[in-house]
Short mmCIF file of C-alpha atoms in Angstrom, two decimals:
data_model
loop_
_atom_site.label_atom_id
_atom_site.label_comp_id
_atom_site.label_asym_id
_atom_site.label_seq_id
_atom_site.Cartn_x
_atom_site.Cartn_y
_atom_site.Cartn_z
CA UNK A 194 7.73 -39.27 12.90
CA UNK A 195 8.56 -40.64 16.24
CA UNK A 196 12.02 -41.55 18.02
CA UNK A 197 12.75 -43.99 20.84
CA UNK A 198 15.04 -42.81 23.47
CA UNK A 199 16.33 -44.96 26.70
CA UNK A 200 16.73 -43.50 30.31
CA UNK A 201 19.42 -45.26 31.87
CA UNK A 202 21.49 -45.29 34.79
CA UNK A 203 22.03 -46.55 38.60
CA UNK A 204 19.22 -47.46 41.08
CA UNK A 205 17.70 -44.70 42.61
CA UNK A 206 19.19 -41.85 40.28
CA UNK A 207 15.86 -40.34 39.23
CA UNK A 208 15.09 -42.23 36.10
CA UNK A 209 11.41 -42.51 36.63
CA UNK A 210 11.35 -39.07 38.08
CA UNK A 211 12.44 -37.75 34.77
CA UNK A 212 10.18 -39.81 32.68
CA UNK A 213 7.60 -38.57 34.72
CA UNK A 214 7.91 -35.30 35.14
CA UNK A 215 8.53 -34.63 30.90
CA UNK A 216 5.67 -37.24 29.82
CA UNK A 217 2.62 -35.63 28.45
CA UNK A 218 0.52 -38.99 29.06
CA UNK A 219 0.30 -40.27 32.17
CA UNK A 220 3.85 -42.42 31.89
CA UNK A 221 3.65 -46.57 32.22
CA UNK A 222 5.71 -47.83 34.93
CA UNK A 223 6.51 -51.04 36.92
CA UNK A 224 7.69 -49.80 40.34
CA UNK A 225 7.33 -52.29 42.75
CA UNK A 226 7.33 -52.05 46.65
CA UNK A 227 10.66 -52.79 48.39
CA UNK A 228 10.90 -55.61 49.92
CA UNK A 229 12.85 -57.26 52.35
CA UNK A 230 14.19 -59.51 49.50
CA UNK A 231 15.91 -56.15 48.44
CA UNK A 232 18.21 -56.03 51.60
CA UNK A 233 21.69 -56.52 50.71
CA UNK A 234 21.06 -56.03 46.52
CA UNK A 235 19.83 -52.29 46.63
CA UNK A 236 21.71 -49.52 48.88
CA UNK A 237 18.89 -47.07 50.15
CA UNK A 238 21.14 -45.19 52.46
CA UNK A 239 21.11 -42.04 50.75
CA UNK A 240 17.91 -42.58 49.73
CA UNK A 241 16.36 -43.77 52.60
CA UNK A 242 12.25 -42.50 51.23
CA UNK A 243 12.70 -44.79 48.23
CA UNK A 244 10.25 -47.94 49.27
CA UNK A 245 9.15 -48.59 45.40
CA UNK A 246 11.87 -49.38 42.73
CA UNK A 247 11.19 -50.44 38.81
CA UNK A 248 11.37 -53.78 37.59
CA UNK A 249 10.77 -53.91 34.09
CA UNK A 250 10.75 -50.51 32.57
CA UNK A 251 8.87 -46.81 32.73
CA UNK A 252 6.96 -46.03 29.38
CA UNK A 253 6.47 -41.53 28.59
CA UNK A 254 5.66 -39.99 25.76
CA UNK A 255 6.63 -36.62 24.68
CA UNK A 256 5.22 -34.23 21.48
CA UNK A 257 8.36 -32.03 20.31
CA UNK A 258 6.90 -30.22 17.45
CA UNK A 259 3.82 -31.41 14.31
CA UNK A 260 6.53 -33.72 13.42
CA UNK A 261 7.82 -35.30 16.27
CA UNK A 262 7.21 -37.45 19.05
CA UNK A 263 9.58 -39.18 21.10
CA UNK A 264 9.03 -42.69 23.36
CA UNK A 265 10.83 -42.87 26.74
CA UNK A 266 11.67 -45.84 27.98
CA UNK A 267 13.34 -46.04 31.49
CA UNK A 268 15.53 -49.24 31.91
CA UNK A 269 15.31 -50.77 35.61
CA UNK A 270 18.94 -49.69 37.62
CA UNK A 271 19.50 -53.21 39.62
CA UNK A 272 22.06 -54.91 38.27
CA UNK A 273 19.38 -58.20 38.55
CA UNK A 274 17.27 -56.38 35.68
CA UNK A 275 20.37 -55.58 33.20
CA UNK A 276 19.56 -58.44 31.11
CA UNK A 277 16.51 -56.34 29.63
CA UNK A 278 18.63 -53.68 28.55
CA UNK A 279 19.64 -54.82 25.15
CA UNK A 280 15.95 -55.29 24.35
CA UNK A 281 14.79 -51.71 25.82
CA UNK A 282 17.70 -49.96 23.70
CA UNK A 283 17.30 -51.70 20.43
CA UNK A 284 15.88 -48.80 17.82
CA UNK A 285 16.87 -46.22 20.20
CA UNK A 286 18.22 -43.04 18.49
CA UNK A 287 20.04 -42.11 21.61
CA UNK A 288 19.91 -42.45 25.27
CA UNK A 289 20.30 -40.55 28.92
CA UNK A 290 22.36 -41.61 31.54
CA UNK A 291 21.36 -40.22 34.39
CA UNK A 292 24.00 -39.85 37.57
CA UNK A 293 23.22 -39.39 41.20
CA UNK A 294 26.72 -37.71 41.86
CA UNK A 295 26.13 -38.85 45.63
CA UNK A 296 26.70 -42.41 44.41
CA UNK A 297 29.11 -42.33 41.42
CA UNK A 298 29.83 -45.83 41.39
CA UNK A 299 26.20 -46.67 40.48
CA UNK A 300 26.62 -45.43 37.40
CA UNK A 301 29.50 -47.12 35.99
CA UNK A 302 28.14 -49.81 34.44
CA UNK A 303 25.14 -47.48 32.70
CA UNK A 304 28.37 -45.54 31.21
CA UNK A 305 30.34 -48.66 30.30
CA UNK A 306 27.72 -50.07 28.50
CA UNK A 307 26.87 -46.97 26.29
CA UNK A 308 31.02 -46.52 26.29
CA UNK A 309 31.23 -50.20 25.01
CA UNK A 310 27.73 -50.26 22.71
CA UNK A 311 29.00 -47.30 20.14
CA UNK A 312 25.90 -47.28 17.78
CA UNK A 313 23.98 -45.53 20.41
CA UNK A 314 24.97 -42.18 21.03
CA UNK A 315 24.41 -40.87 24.76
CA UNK A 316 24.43 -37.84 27.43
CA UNK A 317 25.21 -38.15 31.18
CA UNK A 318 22.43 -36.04 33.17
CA UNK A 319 23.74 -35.43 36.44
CA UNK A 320 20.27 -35.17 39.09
CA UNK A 321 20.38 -32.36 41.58
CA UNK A 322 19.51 -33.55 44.83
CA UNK A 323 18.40 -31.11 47.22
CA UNK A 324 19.58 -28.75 43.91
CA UNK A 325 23.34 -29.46 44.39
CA UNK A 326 26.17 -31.39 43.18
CA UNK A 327 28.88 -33.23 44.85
CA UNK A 328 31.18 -33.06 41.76
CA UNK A 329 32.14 -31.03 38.52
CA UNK A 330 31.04 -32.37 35.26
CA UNK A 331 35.10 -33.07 34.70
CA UNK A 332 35.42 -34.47 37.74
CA UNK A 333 32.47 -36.85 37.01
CA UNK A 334 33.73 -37.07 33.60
CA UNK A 335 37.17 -38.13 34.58
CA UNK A 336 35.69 -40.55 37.43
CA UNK A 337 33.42 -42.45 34.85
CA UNK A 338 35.45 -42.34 32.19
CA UNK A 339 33.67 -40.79 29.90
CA UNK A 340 34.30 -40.17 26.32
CA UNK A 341 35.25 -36.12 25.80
CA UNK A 342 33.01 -35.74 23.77
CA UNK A 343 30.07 -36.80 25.17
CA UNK A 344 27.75 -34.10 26.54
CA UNK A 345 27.69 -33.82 30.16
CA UNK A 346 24.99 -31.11 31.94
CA UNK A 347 22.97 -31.31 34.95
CA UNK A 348 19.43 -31.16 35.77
CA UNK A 349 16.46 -31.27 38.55
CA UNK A 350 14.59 -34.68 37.55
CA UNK A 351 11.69 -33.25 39.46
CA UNK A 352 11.06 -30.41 37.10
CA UNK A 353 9.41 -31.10 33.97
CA UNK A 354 11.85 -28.02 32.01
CA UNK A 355 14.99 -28.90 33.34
CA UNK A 356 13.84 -32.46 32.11
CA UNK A 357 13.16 -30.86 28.77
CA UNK A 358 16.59 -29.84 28.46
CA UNK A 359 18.15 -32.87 28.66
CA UNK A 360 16.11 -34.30 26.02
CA UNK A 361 16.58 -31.65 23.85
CA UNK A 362 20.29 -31.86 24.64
CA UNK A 363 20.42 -35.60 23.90
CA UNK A 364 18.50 -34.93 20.55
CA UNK A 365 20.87 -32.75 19.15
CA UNK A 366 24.07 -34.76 20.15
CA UNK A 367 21.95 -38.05 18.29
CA UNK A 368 21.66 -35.46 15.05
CA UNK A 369 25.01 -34.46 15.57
CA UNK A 370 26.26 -37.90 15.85
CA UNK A 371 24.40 -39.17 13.50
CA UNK A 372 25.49 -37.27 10.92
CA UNK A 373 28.92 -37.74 11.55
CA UNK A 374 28.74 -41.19 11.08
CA UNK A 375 26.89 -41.02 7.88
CA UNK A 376 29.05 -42.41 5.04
CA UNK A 377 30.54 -40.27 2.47
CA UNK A 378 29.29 -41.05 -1.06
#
């Protein structure tokens, strides 16, 4: 059996660093050098390192158990590349939003559109950078307006078992919310 999950979230919040560090094939992805077309559409001062940046969409692939595997699929985080997202989430069974707490606002429109598209259930991952966090999971809760009870835990996108995590995290909530929904005969 296999699943289709979506990595979502801002530019630069470690989307591709998760799908890559978790993927047990070397992952698919379409980064793309920076160029000076970028100036003035993506915000690199925090990250000032990042020269590359996905246009399209980052491809892993994960074995769980004999009876599982799940497909990644990491959505682009420009605002200029949204317009894919309804075709990378379609037959998702869930979906990480991952949140570089540095740059909050980056992630509001990753939220709102899980928040506003209710058939897919989702976590918010918040990335460690330089292994800390600038806010609480409330207080990132509460500034992103985020549903109580979606699942909110952190994690170091560079490390392939805090990466695990999250995808195990997001696989129960999907179980968990799937079942709720499930009509009652």
């Amino acid at each position: 059996m296999s699943s289709k999950i979506v990595i979502a979230g801002g530019f630069g919040a470690g989307k591709t660093t998760l799908v890559r560090s978790v993927s047990e094939i070397p992952p698919v992805t379409t980064e793309a050098i920076m160029t000076e077309a970028s100036i003035g559409h993506d915000d690199t001062s925090i990250t000032p390192d990042k020269t590359t940046t996905t246009v399209a969409m980052d491809f892993g692939r994960i074995t769980i158990d004999d009876e599982l595997v799940m497909y990644m699929f990491g959505t682009p985080g420009q605002a200029r590349f949204w317009f894919m997202w309804d075709d990378l989430v379609r037959g998702a069974v869930g979906a990480v939003v991952v949140v570089d707490c540095r740059r909050l606002a980056d992630s509001f429109d990753a939220v709102d559109y899980f928040e506003t598209n209710k058939r897919i259930p989702y976590i918010v991952a918040l990335n460690r950078f330089e292994g800390q966090l600038d806010y609480t999971a409330e207080q990132v809760r509460e500034a992103l307006e985020v549903s109580p009870e979606v699942p909110i835990i952190d994690f170091d996108a560079r490390q392939r078992l805090s990466g695990g995590e999250v995808l195990k995290a997001l696989l129960r909530y999907a179980l968990e919310h799937n079942r709720a929904s499930e009509p009652v005969a």
